[in-house]
Amino acid sequence: GADLATGLPVNVGEAVGIIAAQSIGEPGTQLTMRTFHTGGVAGADITQGLPRVEELFEARRPKNMAIISELDGVVSISDVKRTRAITVTNPDTGEAATYQSPYGVRILVNEGDHVERGQPLTEGHLNPVDITRISGLDAVYDYIIREIQRVYRSQSIAINDKHIEIIARQMTRKVKIEDPGDTYLLLGSLVDINEFEEENEAIQKRIDAGERTLRLAVASPALQGITKASLLTESFLSAASFQETTKVLTEAAIKGKVDHLRGLKENVIIGKLIPAGTGMERYRNVEIERGEPYEQGQNPFVNAAAEMRKVNLPVYDAQRDSSGLMMHNDFDDDNLMDIEFDDMYDDGDDGDVSNDDDVSDFD
């Protein structure tokens, strides 16, 4: 993507996570902490402002949660005691799912309507965990971005989608193992998606080599709040510096964890150069020989002066005199008044530092 400050492609080693957090957190001080009341006698309190942003990023179960259809099918509505039953039936497979909706909650569909998988049936906020389970990661990304933007835009605050996308990506970096197959993964455990793919790649290589009886692992996407995701990071030093320090360090000691110091926080803690910008491994071993002359195209100062001359900007041209002081020669732009400093300095002992009558003497 492009760096929003310069419009150029973002540099390798840019701390985009920190930029994303600051871009969302700083405007958060302008959000009103209030609840919005919907009209009507049976209105529901809809959380807005900063609490709504926190609710989304922590992937919490919202109040007044909407019911989501888990099937493609046709709707039928019936009254059952104090509730209304919404049944969705798939005409092709005959599969049906029934949902109970209490009186007072507005139903968004009518009898005989055709609904799709993941479509809300009642009014209210959607549960991001349900969206992940029913519709997948792309749908939950779209929902989080849309809802976060809705909160900020209500206060006329503009945030680029890419910052929200970076945080949402960290919320979905784990998967839940549904079937370990012939890998070393454990059933029901949460593992990083990269670790899951590496284990399956190793099994796939053995299958390609002729071991046809081996099975790949199967996993489902898991959505975590940013607090939980931070505590389950690979680095125990980073997690310990965030929350629950004693618990994190005790668990790390029991499990014999090793911190490979790949992130920013853990390197700050131990005083090492952070792996960002020129501190990245790919830049650390770059050596520049002393005394090696710059070529014309490599000298940034020469290039900058050339660019200024192209647009007729004044270029300050200076040189050092025998005493090492910078002496001004002239400006290249004739439209500006030339300033001469040649007679400014005096080697006399009378304390006069200037021979110009327009400049005051300093004793």
mmCIF file of C-alpha atoms in Angstrom:
data_model
loop_
_atom_site.group_PDB
_atom_site.id
_atom_site.type_symbol
_atom_site.label_atom_id
_atom_site.label_comp_id
_atom_site.label_asym_id
_atom_site.label_seq_id
_atom_site.Cartn_x
_atom_site.Cartn_y
_atom_site.Cartn_z
ATOM 1 C CA GLY A 1 0.000 0.000 0.000
ATOM 2 C CA ALA A 2 0.924 3.663 -0.116
ATOM 3 C CA ASP A 3 2.305 5.716 2.749
ATOM 4 C CA LEU A 4 -0.473 8.212 3.478
ATOM 5 C CA ALA A 5 2.081 10.874 4.448
ATOM 6 C CA THR A 6 4.076 10.802 1.199
ATOM 7 C CA GLY A 7 1.857 8.969 -1.289
ATOM 8 C CA LEU A 8 4.763 6.635 -2.073
ATOM 9 C CA PRO A 9 4.837 2.840 -1.553
ATOM 10 C CA VAL A 10 5.414 2.061 2.119
ATOM 11 C CA ASN A 11 9.019 1.222 2.998
ATOM 12 C CA VAL A 12 10.126 -2.230 4.106
ATOM 13 C CA GLY A 13 10.394 -2.204 7.892
ATOM 14 C CA GLU A 14 7.738 0.459 8.458
ATOM 15 C CA ALA A 15 5.947 -0.061 11.798
ATOM 16 C CA VAL A 16 2.483 -0.112 10.236
ATOM 17 C CA GLY A 17 0.889 -1.670 13.322
ATOM 18 C CA ILE A 18 1.885 1.254 15.529
ATOM 19 C CA ILE A 19 0.752 3.736 12.879
ATOM 20 C CA ALA A 20 -2.613 1.929 12.666
ATOM 21 C CA ALA A 21 -3.073 1.986 16.451
ATOM 22 C CA GLN A 22 -2.253 5.692 16.645
ATOM 23 C CA SER A 23 -4.492 6.513 13.679
ATOM 24 C CA ILE A 24 -7.459 4.879 15.414
ATOM 25 C CA GLY A 25 -6.642 5.735 19.036
ATOM 26 C CA GLU A 26 -5.926 9.453 18.683
ATOM 27 C CA PRO A 27 -9.277 10.343 17.039
ATOM 28 C CA GLY A 28 -10.928 8.126 19.648
ATOM 29 C CA THR A 29 -10.601 10.983 22.148
ATOM 30 C CA GLN A 30 -13.167 12.881 20.056
ATOM 31 C CA LEU A 31 -15.813 10.174 20.207
ATOM 32 C CA THR A 32 -18.755 10.775 22.480
ATOM 33 C CA MET A 33 -19.328 8.129 25.109
ATOM 34 C CA ARG A 34 -23.098 7.806 24.936
ATOM 35 C CA THR A 35 -25.925 5.470 23.935
ATOM 36 C CA PHE A 36 -28.295 6.185 21.093
ATOM 37 C CA HIS A 37 -31.992 5.493 21.671
ATOM 38 C CA THR A 38 -34.046 4.277 18.742
ATOM 39 C CA GLY A 39 -37.497 5.742 18.290
ATOM 40 C CA GLY A 40 -40.743 4.027 19.256
ATOM 41 C CA VAL A 41 -42.138 2.449 22.374
ATOM 42 C CA ALA A 42 -40.195 -0.776 21.848
ATOM 43 C CA GLY A 43 -36.910 0.987 21.132
ATOM 44 C CA ALA A 44 -33.605 -0.606 22.073
ATOM 45 C CA ASP A 45 -30.450 1.030 23.406
ATOM 46 C CA ILE A 46 -27.842 0.814 20.656
ATOM 47 C CA THR A 47 -24.306 1.247 21.934
ATOM 48 C CA GLN A 48 -22.401 4.004 20.143
ATOM 49 C CA GLY A 49 -19.214 5.997 20.496
ATOM 50 C CA LEU A 50 -16.058 4.655 22.108
ATOM 51 C CA PRO A 51 -17.826 1.742 23.872
ATOM 52 C CA ARG A 52 -18.985 0.490 20.461
ATOM 53 C CA VAL A 53 -15.423 0.610 19.094
ATOM 54 C CA GLU A 54 -14.201 -1.325 22.139
ATOM 55 C CA GLU A 55 -17.020 -3.857 21.741
ATOM 56 C CA LEU A 56 -16.022 -4.516 18.125
ATOM 57 C CA PHE A 57 -12.264 -4.762 18.672
ATOM 58 C CA GLU A 58 -12.729 -7.023 21.696
ATOM 59 C CA ALA A 59 -15.125 -9.246 19.663
ATOM 60 C CA ARG A 60 -17.644 -9.190 22.511
ATOM 61 C CA ARG A 61 -21.155 -10.569 22.329
ATOM 62 C CA PRO A 62 -23.283 -7.432 21.823
ATOM 63 C CA LYS A 63 -26.422 -6.566 23.754
ATOM 64 C CA ASN A 64 -29.664 -6.929 21.768
ATOM 65 C CA MET A 65 -27.913 -9.272 19.369
ATOM 66 C CA ALA A 66 -29.503 -9.886 15.987
ATOM 67 C CA ILE A 67 -30.383 -13.394 14.803
ATOM 68 C CA ILE A 68 -28.454 -14.530 11.717
ATOM 69 C CA SER A 69 -29.682 -17.152 9.288
ATOM 70 C CA GLU A 70 -27.377 -20.147 8.967
ATOM 71 C CA LEU A 71 -29.080 -21.431 5.802
ATOM 72 C CA ASP A 72 -30.212 -20.302 2.381
ATOM 73 C CA GLY A 73 -33.963 -20.786 2.280
ATOM 74 C CA VAL A 74 -37.536 -19.537 2.666
ATOM 75 C CA VAL A 75 -38.845 -17.872 5.837
ATOM 76 C CA SER A 76 -41.926 -18.924 7.791
ATOM 77 C CA ILE A 77 -43.022 -17.142 10.992
ATOM 78 C CA SER A 78 -45.260 -18.567 13.729
ATOM 79 C CA ASP A 79 -46.286 -17.525 17.257
ATOM 80 C CA VAL A 80 -45.162 -19.803 20.078
ATOM 81 C CA LYS A 81 -46.331 -18.714 23.553
ATOM 82 C CA ARG A 82 -44.502 -15.444 24.320
ATOM 83 C CA THR A 83 -42.108 -15.637 21.407
ATOM 84 C CA ARG A 84 -42.214 -15.806 17.650
ATOM 85 C CA ALA A 85 -40.504 -18.665 15.866
ATOM 86 C CA ILE A 86 -38.671 -17.862 12.641
ATOM 87 C CA THR A 87 -38.025 -20.966 10.558
ATOM 88 C CA VAL A 88 -35.742 -20.989 7.517
ATOM 89 C CA THR A 89 -36.161 -24.006 5.227
ATOM 90 C CA ASN A 90 -33.907 -24.875 2.308
ATOM 91 C CA PRO A 91 -36.213 -26.083 -0.506
ATOM 92 C CA ASP A 92 -33.441 -28.058 -2.209
ATOM 93 C CA THR A 93 -32.118 -30.087 0.721
ATOM 94 C CA GLY A 94 -35.107 -29.894 3.068
ATOM 95 C CA GLU A 95 -32.825 -28.720 5.874
ATOM 96 C CA ALA A 96 -34.497 -26.327 8.325
ATOM 97 C CA ALA A 97 -33.391 -24.112 11.210
ATOM 98 C CA THR A 98 -35.702 -22.439 13.758
ATOM 99 C CA TYR A 99 -34.865 -19.315 15.771
ATOM 100 C CA GLN A 100 -36.815 -17.879 18.724
ATOM 101 C CA SER A 101 -37.407 -14.122 18.726
ATOM 102 C CA PRO A 102 -39.066 -12.465 21.757
ATOM 103 C CA TYR A 103 -41.950 -10.052 21.297
ATOM 104 C CA GLY A 104 -40.806 -6.442 21.051
ATOM 105 C CA VAL A 105 -37.874 -7.235 18.770
ATOM 106 C CA ARG A 106 -38.387 -6.040 15.223
ATOM 107 C CA ILE A 107 -38.241 -8.793 12.602
ATOM 108 C CA LEU A 108 -36.579 -7.729 9.353
ATOM 109 C CA VAL A 109 -38.076 -10.462 7.136
ATOM 110 C CA ASN A 110 -41.608 -11.429 6.179
ATOM 111 C CA GLU A 111 -43.411 -14.693 5.633
ATOM 112 C CA GLY A 112 -42.269 -16.312 2.379
ATOM 113 C CA ASP A 113 -39.125 -14.188 1.936
ATOM 114 C CA HIS A 114 -36.007 -15.863 0.559
ATOM 115 C CA VAL A 115 -32.932 -15.270 2.735
ATOM 116 C CA GLU A 116 -29.278 -16.093 2.258
ATOM 117 C CA ARG A 117 -26.768 -17.608 4.643
ATOM 118 C CA GLY A 118 -25.453 -14.911 7.020
ATOM 119 C CA GLN A 119 -28.396 -12.531 6.509
ATOM 120 C CA PRO A 120 -29.793 -10.927 9.715
ATOM 121 C CA LEU A 121 -33.391 -11.881 10.533
ATOM 122 C CA THR A 122 -34.008 -9.443 13.408
ATOM 123 C CA GLU A 123 -32.888 -5.950 14.337
ATOM 124 C CA GLY A 124 -29.740 -5.434 16.409
ATOM 125 C CA HIS A 125 -25.970 -5.725 16.279
ATOM 126 C CA LEU A 126 -24.398 -8.800 14.740
ATOM 127 C CA ASN A 127 -22.066 -11.018 16.735
ATOM 128 C CA PRO A 128 -18.650 -11.012 14.956
ATOM 129 C CA VAL A 129 -17.976 -14.557 16.191
ATOM 130 C CA ASP A 130 -21.185 -15.780 14.516
ATOM 131 C CA ILE A 131 -20.285 -13.966 11.291
ATOM 132 C CA THR A 132 -16.888 -15.704 11.286
ATOM 133 C CA ARG A 133 -18.488 -19.114 11.855
ATOM 134 C CA ILE A 134 -21.305 -18.712 9.317
ATOM 135 C CA SER A 135 -19.948 -16.442 6.568
ATOM 136 C CA GLY A 136 -16.151 -16.612 6.911
ATOM 137 C CA LEU A 137 -13.287 -14.168 7.374
ATOM 138 C CA ASP A 138 -14.030 -11.847 4.454
ATOM 139 C CA ALA A 139 -17.511 -11.160 5.818
ATOM 140 C CA VAL A 140 -16.268 -10.394 9.334
ATOM 141 C CA TYR A 141 -13.536 -8.102 7.941
ATOM 142 C CA ASP A 142 -16.173 -6.147 6.017
ATOM 143 C CA TYR A 143 -18.440 -5.968 9.071
ATOM 144 C CA ILE A 144 -15.727 -4.724 11.459
ATOM 145 C CA ILE A 145 -14.491 -2.091 8.992
ATOM 146 C CA ARG A 146 -18.028 -0.907 8.204
ATOM 147 C CA GLU A 147 -19.098 -0.646 11.853
ATOM 148 C CA ILE A 148 -15.901 1.076 13.041
ATOM 149 C CA GLN A 149 -16.155 3.593 10.202
ATOM 150 C CA ARG A 150 -19.813 4.216 11.053
ATOM 151 C CA VAL A 151 -18.888 5.215 14.616
ATOM 152 C CA TYR A 152 -16.098 7.573 13.561
ATOM 153 C CA ARG A 153 -18.010 9.098 10.650
ATOM 154 C CA SER A 154 -20.879 9.953 12.992
ATOM 155 C CA GLN A 155 -18.427 12.410 14.576
ATOM 156 C CA SER A 156 -17.052 13.540 11.170
ATOM 157 C CA ILE A 157 -13.738 11.730 11.697
ATOM 158 C CA ALA A 158 -12.056 10.219 8.631
ATOM 159 C CA ILE A 159 -9.866 7.117 9.056
ATOM 160 C CA ASN A 160 -8.347 5.125 6.215
ATOM 161 C CA ASP A 161 -9.664 1.562 5.971
ATOM 162 C CA LYS A 162 -6.142 0.102 5.889
ATOM 163 C CA HIS A 163 -5.573 0.923 9.582
ATOM 164 C CA ILE A 164 -8.678 -1.013 10.625
ATOM 165 C CA GLU A 165 -7.725 -3.867 8.283
ATOM 166 C CA ILE A 166 -4.328 -4.255 9.999
ATOM 167 C CA ILE A 167 -5.948 -4.613 13.422
ATOM 168 C CA ALA A 168 -8.671 -6.942 12.112
ATOM 169 C CA ARG A 169 -5.953 -9.131 10.574
ATOM 170 C CA GLN A 170 -4.331 -9.570 13.994
ATOM 171 C CA MET A 171 -7.699 -10.585 15.457
ATOM 172 C CA THR A 172 -7.933 -13.490 12.988
ATOM 173 C CA ARG A 173 -4.360 -14.792 12.954
ATOM 174 C CA LYS A 174 -5.295 -17.958 14.908
ATOM 175 C CA VAL A 175 -7.224 -21.012 13.747
ATOM 176 C CA LYS A 176 -8.952 -23.720 15.791
ATOM 177 C CA ILE A 177 -7.921 -27.293 15.001
ATOM 178 C CA GLU A 178 -11.016 -29.359 14.122
ATOM 179 C CA ASP A 179 -9.106 -32.452 12.951
ATOM 180 C CA PRO A 180 -5.337 -32.788 13.563
ATOM 181 C CA GLY A 181 -4.951 -35.454 10.866
ATOM 182 C CA ASP A 182 -1.395 -36.828 10.937
ATOM 183 C CA THR A 183 0.211 -33.583 12.129
ATOM 184 C CA TYR A 184 1.559 -32.827 15.604
ATOM 185 C CA LEU A 185 -1.262 -30.340 16.262
ATOM 186 C CA LEU A 186 -3.768 -30.980 19.059
ATOM 187 C CA LEU A 187 -7.534 -31.201 18.603
ATOM 188 C CA GLY A 188 -9.301 -28.011 19.737
ATOM 189 C CA SER A 189 -6.107 -25.992 20.172
ATOM 190 C CA LEU A 190 -5.610 -22.471 18.848
ATOM 191 C CA VAL A 191 -2.523 -22.170 16.658
ATOM 192 C CA ASP A 192 -1.103 -19.461 14.453
ATOM 193 C CA ILE A 193 -2.282 -19.770 10.871
ATOM 194 C CA ASN A 194 1.339 -19.841 9.654
ATOM 195 C CA GLU A 195 2.139 -22.792 11.944
ATOM 196 C CA PHE A 196 -0.969 -24.612 10.698
ATOM 197 C CA GLU A 197 0.046 -24.105 7.062
ATOM 198 C CA GLU A 198 3.633 -25.231 7.735
ATOM 199 C CA GLU A 199 2.428 -28.470 9.359
ATOM 200 C CA ASN A 200 0.114 -29.209 6.438
ATOM 201 C CA GLU A 201 2.858 -28.429 3.910
ATOM 202 C CA ALA A 202 5.126 -30.970 5.603
ATOM 203 C CA ILE A 203 2.388 -33.631 5.421
ATOM 204 C CA GLN A 204 1.605 -32.722 1.801
ATOM 205 C CA LYS A 205 5.250 -33.263 0.825
ATOM 206 C CA ARG A 206 5.127 -36.747 2.347
ATOM 207 C CA ILE A 207 1.863 -37.463 0.498
ATOM 208 C CA ASP A 208 3.438 -36.341 -2.778
ATOM 209 C CA ALA A 209 6.398 -38.620 -2.029
ATOM 210 C CA GLY A 210 4.096 -41.650 -1.916
ATOM 211 C CA GLU A 211 2.636 -41.852 1.620
ATOM 212 C CA ARG A 212 -0.978 -41.799 0.422
ATOM 213 C CA THR A 213 -2.544 -42.789 3.754
ATOM 214 C CA LEU A 214 -1.581 -39.569 5.548
ATOM 215 C CA ARG A 215 -4.267 -36.980 6.315
ATOM 216 C CA LEU A 216 -4.004 -33.199 6.396
ATOM 217 C CA ALA A 217 -5.164 -31.186 9.405
ATOM 218 C CA VAL A 218 -8.484 -29.329 9.235
ATOM 219 C CA ALA A 219 -9.069 -26.027 11.030
ATOM 220 C CA SER A 220 -11.720 -23.314 11.264
ATOM 221 C CA PRO A 221 -11.027 -19.570 11.552
ATOM 222 C CA ALA A 222 -11.062 -18.176 15.083
ATOM 223 C CA LEU A 223 -11.864 -14.550 15.948
ATOM 224 C CA GLN A 224 -10.207 -13.122 19.060
ATOM 225 C CA GLY A 225 -10.424 -9.757 20.760
ATOM 226 C CA ILE A 226 -7.293 -7.636 20.563
ATOM 227 C CA THR A 227 -6.597 -8.067 24.301
ATOM 228 C CA LYS A 228 -6.708 -11.861 24.094
ATOM 229 C CA ALA A 229 -4.744 -11.840 20.833
ATOM 230 C CA SER A 230 -2.015 -9.766 22.504
ATOM 231 C CA LEU A 231 -1.757 -12.213 25.417
ATOM 232 C CA LEU A 232 -1.531 -15.198 23.056
ATOM 233 C CA THR A 233 1.321 -13.749 21.030
ATOM 234 C CA GLU A 234 4.394 -15.867 20.307
ATOM 235 C CA SER A 235 6.606 -13.664 22.497
ATOM 236 C CA PHE A 236 6.051 -14.114 26.237
ATOM 237 C CA LEU A 237 8.054 -10.948 26.976
ATOM 238 C CA SER A 238 5.671 -8.915 24.844
ATOM 239 C CA ALA A 239 2.646 -10.549 26.483
ATOM 240 C CA ALA A 240 4.063 -10.050 29.993
ATOM 241 C CA SER A 241 4.611 -6.343 29.376
ATOM 242 C CA PHE A 242 0.965 -5.995 28.321
ATOM 243 C CA GLN A 243 -1.237 -7.601 30.998
ATOM 244 C CA GLU A 244 -1.239 -10.357 33.633
ATOM 245 C CA THR A 245 2.548 -10.284 34.014
ATOM 246 C CA THR A 246 2.779 -12.931 36.764
ATOM 247 C CA LYS A 247 0.437 -15.348 34.991
ATOM 248 C CA VAL A 248 2.205 -14.981 31.633
ATOM 249 C CA LEU A 249 5.715 -15.444 33.060
ATOM 250 C CA THR A 250 4.637 -18.408 35.215
ATOM 251 C CA GLU A 251 3.039 -20.152 32.238
ATOM 252 C CA ALA A 252 6.109 -19.433 30.091
ATOM 253 C CA ALA A 253 8.391 -20.951 32.742
ATOM 254 C CA ILE A 254 6.224 -24.075 33.135
ATOM 255 C CA LYS A 255 6.094 -24.665 29.376
ATOM 256 C CA GLY A 256 9.769 -23.816 28.838
ATOM 257 C CA LYS A 257 8.986 -21.183 26.225
ATOM 258 C CA VAL A 258 11.728 -19.523 24.179
ATOM 259 C CA ASP A 259 11.399 -15.927 22.997
ATOM 260 C CA HIS A 260 13.094 -15.430 19.639
ATOM 261 C CA LEU A 261 12.904 -11.619 19.956
ATOM 262 C CA ARG A 262 11.238 -11.058 16.589
ATOM 263 C CA GLY A 263 8.943 -8.195 17.617
ATOM 264 C CA LEU A 264 9.414 -4.594 18.714
ATOM 265 C CA LYS A 265 8.387 -4.694 22.385
ATOM 266 C CA GLU A 266 10.612 -7.575 23.423
ATOM 267 C CA ASN A 267 13.667 -5.916 21.870
ATOM 268 C CA VAL A 268 12.879 -2.648 23.651
ATOM 269 C CA ILE A 269 12.622 -4.537 26.964
ATOM 270 C CA ILE A 270 16.110 -6.042 26.691
ATOM 271 C CA GLY A 271 17.653 -2.949 25.094
ATOM 272 C CA LYS A 272 18.337 -4.328 21.634
ATOM 273 C CA LEU A 273 17.892 -2.530 18.328
ATOM 274 C CA ILE A 274 14.279 -2.995 17.244
ATOM 275 C CA PRO A 275 13.694 -4.920 13.990
ATOM 276 C CA ALA A 276 12.068 -2.001 12.196
ATOM 277 C CA GLY A 277 13.348 0.464 9.631
ATOM 278 C CA THR A 278 17.120 0.284 9.336
ATOM 279 C CA GLY A 279 17.179 -2.030 12.375
ATOM 280 C CA MET A 280 15.887 -4.907 10.265
ATOM 281 C CA GLU A 281 18.189 -7.841 9.626
ATOM 282 C CA ARG A 282 18.398 -7.095 5.907
ATOM 283 C CA TYR A 283 19.899 -3.662 6.633
ATOM 284 C CA ARG A 284 22.089 -4.404 9.671
ATOM 285 C CA ASN A 285 25.042 -5.896 7.794
ATOM 286 C CA VAL A 286 25.258 -3.194 5.138
ATOM 287 C CA GLU A 287 28.676 -1.535 5.416
ATOM 288 C CA ILE A 288 29.728 1.749 3.849
ATOM 289 C CA GLU A 289 33.455 2.210 3.264
ATOM 290 C CA ARG A 290 34.881 5.405 4.708
ATOM 291 C CA GLY A 291 36.444 7.780 2.243
ATOM 292 C CA GLU A 292 34.457 6.367 -0.642
ATOM 293 C CA PRO A 293 33.438 9.382 -2.758
ATOM 294 C CA TYR A 294 29.824 10.027 -3.606
ATOM 295 C CA GLU A 295 28.850 9.876 -7.225
ATOM 296 C CA GLN A 296 26.798 12.715 -8.619
ATOM 297 C CA GLY A 297 23.630 10.627 -8.627
ATOM 298 C CA GLN A 298 24.161 9.375 -5.069
ATOM 299 C CA ASN A 299 24.688 12.665 -3.239
ATOM 300 C CA PRO A 300 21.323 13.682 -1.788
ATOM 301 C CA PHE A 301 22.440 17.288 -1.240
ATOM 302 C CA VAL A 302 23.524 17.747 -4.851
ATOM 303 C CA ASN A 303 20.257 16.226 -6.055
ATOM 304 C CA ALA A 304 18.203 18.432 -3.745
ATOM 305 C CA ALA A 305 19.924 21.586 -4.997
ATOM 306 C CA ALA A 306 19.359 20.523 -8.592
ATOM 307 C CA GLU A 307 15.663 19.984 -7.948
ATOM 308 C CA MET A 308 15.361 23.418 -6.338
ATOM 309 C CA ARG A 309 16.958 25.050 -9.379
ATOM 310 C CA LYS A 310 14.437 23.315 -11.656
ATOM 311 C CA VAL A 311 11.561 25.152 -9.977
ATOM 312 C CA ASN A 312 13.506 28.440 -9.638
ATOM 313 C CA LEU A 313 13.745 28.265 -5.858
ATOM 314 C CA PRO A 314 16.597 30.224 -4.252
ATOM 315 C CA VAL A 315 19.560 28.016 -3.414
ATOM 316 C CA TYR A 316 21.752 29.176 -0.569
ATOM 317 C CA ASP A 317 25.367 28.776 -1.727
ATOM 318 C CA ALA A 318 27.931 28.812 1.084
ATOM 319 C CA GLN A 319 31.564 27.935 1.569
ATOM 320 C CA ARG A 320 33.956 27.856 4.514
ATOM 321 C CA ASP A 321 36.674 30.459 5.007
ATOM 322 C CA SER A 322 40.102 29.790 6.457
ATOM 323 C CA SER A 323 38.760 29.927 10.019
ATOM 324 C CA GLY A 324 36.164 27.249 9.306
ATOM 325 C CA LEU A 325 33.187 29.627 9.405
ATOM 326 C CA MET A 326 30.483 29.426 6.771
ATOM 327 C CA MET A 327 30.701 32.361 4.354
ATOM 328 C CA HIS A 328 27.734 33.294 2.185
ATOM 329 C CA ASN A 329 28.403 34.055 -1.471
ATOM 330 C CA ASP A 330 25.072 34.888 -3.052
ATOM 331 C CA PHE A 331 21.591 33.688 -3.882
ATOM 332 C CA ASP A 332 21.019 32.206 -7.296
ATOM 333 C CA ASP A 333 17.656 33.928 -7.613
ATOM 334 C CA ASP A 334 18.059 37.528 -8.787
ATOM 335 C CA ASN A 335 14.554 38.386 -7.662
ATOM 336 C CA LEU A 336 15.599 38.261 -4.014
ATOM 337 C CA MET A 337 17.797 40.812 -2.319
ATOM 338 C CA ASP A 338 21.389 39.557 -2.118
ATOM 339 C CA ILE A 339 22.743 39.432 1.412
ATOM 340 C CA GLU A 340 26.473 39.849 1.816
ATOM 341 C CA PHE A 341 28.220 38.515 4.892
ATOM 342 C CA ASP A 342 31.767 38.873 3.563
ATOM 343 C CA ASP A 343 32.575 41.850 5.804
ATOM 344 C CA MET A 344 30.749 40.571 8.862
ATOM 345 C CA TYR A 345 33.706 39.078 10.687
ATOM 346 C CA ASP A 346 36.586 41.117 12.059
ATOM 347 C CA ASP A 347 39.756 39.699 13.577
ATOM 348 C CA GLY A 348 40.354 42.823 15.693
ATOM 349 C CA ASP A 349 40.436 42.773 19.486
ATOM 350 C CA ASP A 350 37.998 45.653 20.005
ATOM 351 C CA GLY A 351 35.005 43.340 20.380
ATOM 352 C CA ASP A 352 33.445 44.563 17.143
ATOM 353 C CA VAL A 353 32.083 41.584 15.292
ATOM 354 C CA SER A 354 30.700 43.518 12.354
ATOM 355 C CA ASN A 355 31.788 46.347 10.092
ATOM 356 C CA ASP A 356 28.238 46.888 8.825
ATOM 357 C CA ASP A 357 26.572 49.994 10.222
ATOM 358 C CA ASP A 358 23.187 48.285 10.119
ATOM 359 C CA VAL A 359 24.316 45.594 12.566
ATOM 360 C CA SER A 360 24.719 46.415 16.250
ATOM 361 C CA ASP A 361 28.120 45.880 17.891
ATOM 362 C CA PHE A 362 28.395 43.337 20.657
ATOM 363 C CA ASP A 363 30.890 43.876 23.454
#
